[in-house]
Amino acid sequence: MDLVLLLLGFICMIIGIFGSFLPVLPGLSSCWVGLLLLYLTKAVENNYWVLGITLLITIIITILDYIIPSKGTKKFGGSSYGVWGTNIGLIIGILAPIPFGVIIGPFVGAFLGELIYDSKNHQRALKAATGSLLGFLASSFINFMFCIIFLGIFLHLTWEYRNILF
């Protein structure tokens, strides 16, 4: 049973790493489930501090994944129309069956939102949309970094308890 949990945990880790860039897959939350599965084995001693802290990090980063693109739009001079456009574009980008929809959606949403706000100022709309894109990229990078950290914890624990697990 331990080997099955270990294998499922590792699969969750791989899905999480890919999910940090592909929003249709769960990112950091999948990595946390991988850690949880490892701790559910009989071989690895439960460490509620590690699980609790990593869960808290997962919750915070997951919330920030939805906030950072909007803040990027606002930081680059976008109005509330651009912020709403970013959020609506993100939802449409996730649901739309187009490649890179999650990247294109917030960008186009922010651009269109700013054009609705001021149809004459294309430069401002493009700048706000660029902020949305940079926010998304920053969010993906943060997600990826924590996925790698969680993978490092997973591999360290697997190596530490290798004699019992295998």
mmCIF file of C-alpha atoms in Angstrom:
data_model
loop_
_atom_site.group_PDB
_atom_site.id
_atom_site.type_symbol
_atom_site.label_atom_id
_atom_site.label_comp_id
_atom_site.label_asym_id
_atom_site.label_seq_id
_atom_site.Cartn_x
_atom_site.Cartn_y
_atom_site.Cartn_z
ATOM 1 C CA MET A 1 0.000 0.000 0.000
ATOM 2 C CA ASP A 2 2.885 2.338 0.760
ATOM 3 C CA LEU A 3 4.235 1.969 -2.772
ATOM 4 C CA VAL A 4 0.826 2.832 -4.228
ATOM 5 C CA LEU A 5 0.603 5.970 -2.071
ATOM 6 C CA LEU A 6 4.184 6.869 -2.966
ATOM 7 C CA LEU A 7 3.478 6.440 -6.684
ATOM 8 C CA LEU A 8 0.221 8.425 -6.502
ATOM 9 C CA GLY A 9 2.035 11.140 -4.545
ATOM 10 C CA PHE A 10 4.761 11.355 -7.173
ATOM 11 C CA ILE A 11 2.152 11.547 -9.953
ATOM 12 C CA CYS A 12 0.480 14.398 -8.064
ATOM 13 C CA MET A 13 3.835 16.153 -7.871
ATOM 14 C CA ILE A 14 4.362 15.889 -11.639
ATOM 15 C CA ILE A 15 0.801 17.077 -12.321
ATOM 16 C CA GLY A 16 1.399 19.978 -9.949
ATOM 17 C CA ILE A 17 4.573 21.073 -11.717
ATOM 18 C CA PHE A 18 2.817 21.019 -15.098
ATOM 19 C CA GLY A 19 -0.198 22.683 -13.475
ATOM 20 C CA SER A 20 1.900 25.638 -12.396
ATOM 21 C CA PHE A 21 2.013 26.639 -16.081
ATOM 22 C CA LEU A 22 -1.158 24.986 -17.381
ATOM 23 C CA PRO A 23 -4.062 26.339 -15.329
ATOM 24 C CA VAL A 24 -6.390 23.548 -16.467
ATOM 25 C CA LEU A 25 -4.374 21.294 -14.140
ATOM 26 C CA PRO A 26 -4.234 21.918 -10.407
ATOM 27 C CA GLY A 27 -0.803 23.303 -9.578
ATOM 28 C CA LEU A 28 0.374 23.776 -6.048
ATOM 29 C CA SER A 29 -2.678 22.084 -4.554
ATOM 30 C CA SER A 30 -1.806 18.919 -6.463
ATOM 31 C CA CYS A 31 1.732 19.054 -5.076
ATOM 32 C CA TRP A 32 0.345 19.425 -1.561
ATOM 33 C CA VAL A 33 -1.858 16.365 -2.080
ATOM 34 C CA GLY A 34 1.306 14.535 -3.179
ATOM 35 C CA LEU A 35 2.964 15.465 0.114
ATOM 36 C CA LEU A 36 -0.129 14.396 2.023
ATOM 37 C CA LEU A 37 -0.133 11.017 0.281
ATOM 38 C CA LEU A 38 3.511 10.526 1.229
ATOM 39 C CA TYR A 39 2.731 11.305 4.856
ATOM 40 C CA LEU A 40 -0.182 8.842 4.760
ATOM 41 C CA THR A 41 2.230 5.976 4.182
ATOM 42 C CA LYS A 42 3.097 3.884 7.223
ATOM 43 C CA ALA A 43 6.796 4.434 6.594
ATOM 44 C CA VAL A 44 6.890 8.234 6.863
ATOM 45 C CA GLU A 45 6.209 9.736 10.273
ATOM 46 C CA ASN A 46 3.457 12.333 10.315
ATOM 47 C CA ASN A 47 4.707 15.881 10.682
ATOM 48 C CA TYR A 48 1.698 18.107 11.129
ATOM 49 C CA TRP A 49 3.874 21.217 11.147
ATOM 50 C CA VAL A 50 5.145 20.542 7.636
ATOM 51 C CA LEU A 51 1.666 19.632 6.379
ATOM 52 C CA GLY A 52 0.090 22.658 8.072
ATOM 53 C CA ILE A 53 2.654 25.169 6.849
ATOM 54 C CA THR A 54 2.627 23.806 3.301
ATOM 55 C CA LEU A 55 -1.203 23.849 3.327
ATOM 56 C CA LEU A 56 -1.190 27.476 4.447
ATOM 57 C CA ILE A 57 1.303 28.351 1.701
ATOM 58 C CA THR A 58 -0.853 26.494 -0.817
ATOM 59 C CA ILE A 59 -3.981 28.405 0.196
ATOM 60 C CA ILE A 60 -2.213 31.784 0.101
ATOM 61 C CA ILE A 61 -0.572 31.132 -3.298
ATOM 62 C CA THR A 62 -3.848 29.837 -4.747
ATOM 63 C CA ILE A 63 -5.629 33.022 -3.695
ATOM 64 C CA LEU A 64 -2.779 35.144 -5.061
ATOM 65 C CA ASP A 65 -3.040 33.326 -8.416
ATOM 66 C CA TYR A 66 -6.341 35.113 -8.960
ATOM 67 C CA ILE A 67 -5.286 38.459 -7.486
ATOM 68 C CA ILE A 68 -1.852 39.041 -9.061
ATOM 69 C CA PRO A 69 -3.001 39.456 -12.712
ATOM 70 C CA SER A 70 -5.591 42.027 -11.599
ATOM 71 C CA LYS A 71 -3.012 43.873 -9.512
ATOM 72 C CA GLY A 72 -0.642 43.849 -12.490
ATOM 73 C CA THR A 73 -3.332 45.516 -14.578
ATOM 74 C CA LYS A 74 -3.904 48.139 -11.891
ATOM 75 C CA LYS A 75 -0.155 48.706 -11.409
ATOM 76 C CA PHE A 76 0.298 49.450 -15.120
ATOM 77 C CA GLY A 77 -2.350 52.155 -15.046
ATOM 78 C CA GLY A 78 -5.462 50.116 -15.702
ATOM 79 C CA SER A 79 -8.847 51.212 -14.463
ATOM 80 C CA SER A 80 -11.445 49.092 -12.720
ATOM 81 C CA TYR A 81 -12.727 48.235 -16.212
ATOM 82 C CA GLY A 82 -9.355 46.692 -17.023
ATOM 83 C CA VAL A 83 -9.315 44.781 -13.726
ATOM 84 C CA TRP A 84 -12.806 43.422 -14.385
ATOM 85 C CA GLY A 85 -11.788 42.613 -17.937
ATOM 86 C CA THR A 86 -8.769 40.705 -16.630
ATOM 87 C CA ASN A 87 -10.907 38.647 -14.264
ATOM 88 C CA ILE A 88 -13.579 37.934 -16.877
ATOM 89 C CA GLY A 89 -10.905 37.130 -19.461
ATOM 90 C CA LEU A 90 -9.253 34.740 -17.019
ATOM 91 C CA ILE A 91 -12.498 32.850 -16.494
ATOM 92 C CA ILE A 92 -13.252 32.751 -20.226
ATOM 93 C CA GLY A 93 -9.648 31.769 -20.966
ATOM 94 C CA ILE A 94 -9.874 28.833 -18.577
ATOM 95 C CA LEU A 95 -13.194 27.649 -20.005
ATOM 96 C CA ALA A 96 -12.517 28.334 -23.692
ATOM 97 C CA PRO A 97 -11.068 25.421 -25.645
ATOM 98 C CA ILE A 98 -8.305 27.480 -27.236
ATOM 99 C CA PRO A 99 -4.562 26.985 -26.768
ATOM 100 C CA PHE A 100 -3.044 29.376 -24.222
ATOM 101 C CA GLY A 101 -6.540 30.672 -23.397
ATOM 102 C CA VAL A 102 -5.527 31.348 -19.831
ATOM 103 C CA ILE A 103 -2.762 33.673 -21.052
ATOM 104 C CA ILE A 104 -4.701 35.251 -23.908
ATOM 105 C CA GLY A 105 -7.956 35.645 -21.932
ATOM 106 C CA PRO A 106 -6.746 38.047 -19.231
ATOM 107 C CA PHE A 107 -4.667 40.005 -21.745
ATOM 108 C CA VAL A 108 -7.589 40.473 -24.162
ATOM 109 C CA GLY A 109 -10.000 41.043 -21.276
ATOM 110 C CA ALA A 110 -7.886 43.830 -19.818
ATOM 111 C CA PHE A 111 -7.391 45.349 -23.267
ATOM 112 C CA LEU A 112 -11.124 45.304 -24.063
ATOM 113 C CA GLY A 113 -12.034 46.551 -20.602
ATOM 114 C CA GLU A 114 -9.740 49.533 -21.022
ATOM 115 C CA LEU A 115 -11.104 50.191 -24.514
ATOM 116 C CA ILE A 116 -14.628 50.237 -23.082
ATOM 117 C CA TYR A 117 -13.429 52.718 -20.454
ATOM 118 C CA ASP A 118 -11.629 54.942 -22.977
ATOM 119 C CA SER A 119 -11.955 53.871 -26.612
ATOM 120 C CA LYS A 120 -9.530 56.519 -27.864
ATOM 121 C CA ASN A 121 -6.521 55.591 -25.723
ATOM 122 C CA HIS A 122 -5.185 52.356 -27.233
ATOM 123 C CA GLN A 123 -1.757 52.897 -25.682
ATOM 124 C CA ARG A 124 -3.183 52.860 -22.159
ATOM 125 C CA ALA A 125 -5.243 49.756 -22.942
ATOM 126 C CA LEU A 126 -2.174 47.948 -24.251
ATOM 127 C CA LYS A 127 -0.142 48.975 -21.212
ATOM 128 C CA ALA A 128 -2.831 47.666 -18.832
ATOM 129 C CA ALA A 129 -3.084 44.405 -20.799
ATOM 130 C CA THR A 130 0.697 44.028 -20.598
ATOM 131 C CA GLY A 131 0.422 44.444 -16.821
ATOM 132 C CA SER A 132 -2.129 41.657 -16.767
ATOM 133 C CA LEU A 133 0.189 39.395 -18.750
ATOM 134 C CA LEU A 134 3.160 40.176 -16.501
ATOM 135 C CA GLY A 135 0.985 39.512 -13.448
ATOM 136 C CA PHE A 136 0.027 36.125 -14.835
ATOM 137 C CA LEU A 137 3.647 35.254 -15.603
ATOM 138 C CA ALA A 138 4.730 36.324 -12.109
ATOM 139 C CA SER A 139 1.960 34.235 -10.586
ATOM 140 C CA SER A 140 2.968 31.200 -12.659
ATOM 141 C CA PHE A 141 6.612 31.631 -11.658
ATOM 142 C CA ILE A 142 5.739 31.804 -7.945
ATOM 143 C CA ASN A 143 3.536 28.741 -8.325
ATOM 144 C CA PHE A 144 6.321 26.854 -10.127
ATOM 145 C CA MET A 145 8.915 27.753 -7.493
ATOM 146 C CA PHE A 146 6.769 26.447 -4.652
ATOM 147 C CA CYS A 147 5.953 23.295 -6.647
ATOM 148 C CA ILE A 148 9.689 22.674 -6.966
ATOM 149 C CA ILE A 149 10.145 23.255 -3.219
ATOM 150 C CA PHE A 150 7.334 20.794 -2.453
ATOM 151 C CA LEU A 151 8.913 18.287 -4.852
ATOM 152 C CA GLY A 152 12.223 18.748 -3.019
ATOM 153 C CA ILE A 153 10.517 17.984 0.302
ATOM 154 C CA PHE A 154 8.856 14.942 -1.263
ATOM 155 C CA LEU A 155 12.124 13.610 -2.687
ATOM 156 C CA HIS A 156 14.001 14.311 0.554
ATOM 157 C CA LEU A 157 11.441 12.378 2.602
ATOM 158 C CA THR A 158 11.379 9.549 0.083
ATOM 159 C CA TRP A 159 15.169 9.307 0.250
ATOM 160 C CA GLU A 160 15.206 9.550 4.044
ATOM 161 C CA TYR A 161 12.684 6.697 4.436
ATOM 162 C CA ARG A 162 13.806 4.682 1.385
ATOM 163 C CA ASN A 163 14.718 1.599 3.430
ATOM 164 C CA ILE A 164 11.217 1.367 4.876
ATOM 165 C CA LEU A 165 9.350 2.424 1.697
ATOM 166 C CA PHE A 166 11.089 0.015 -0.661
#
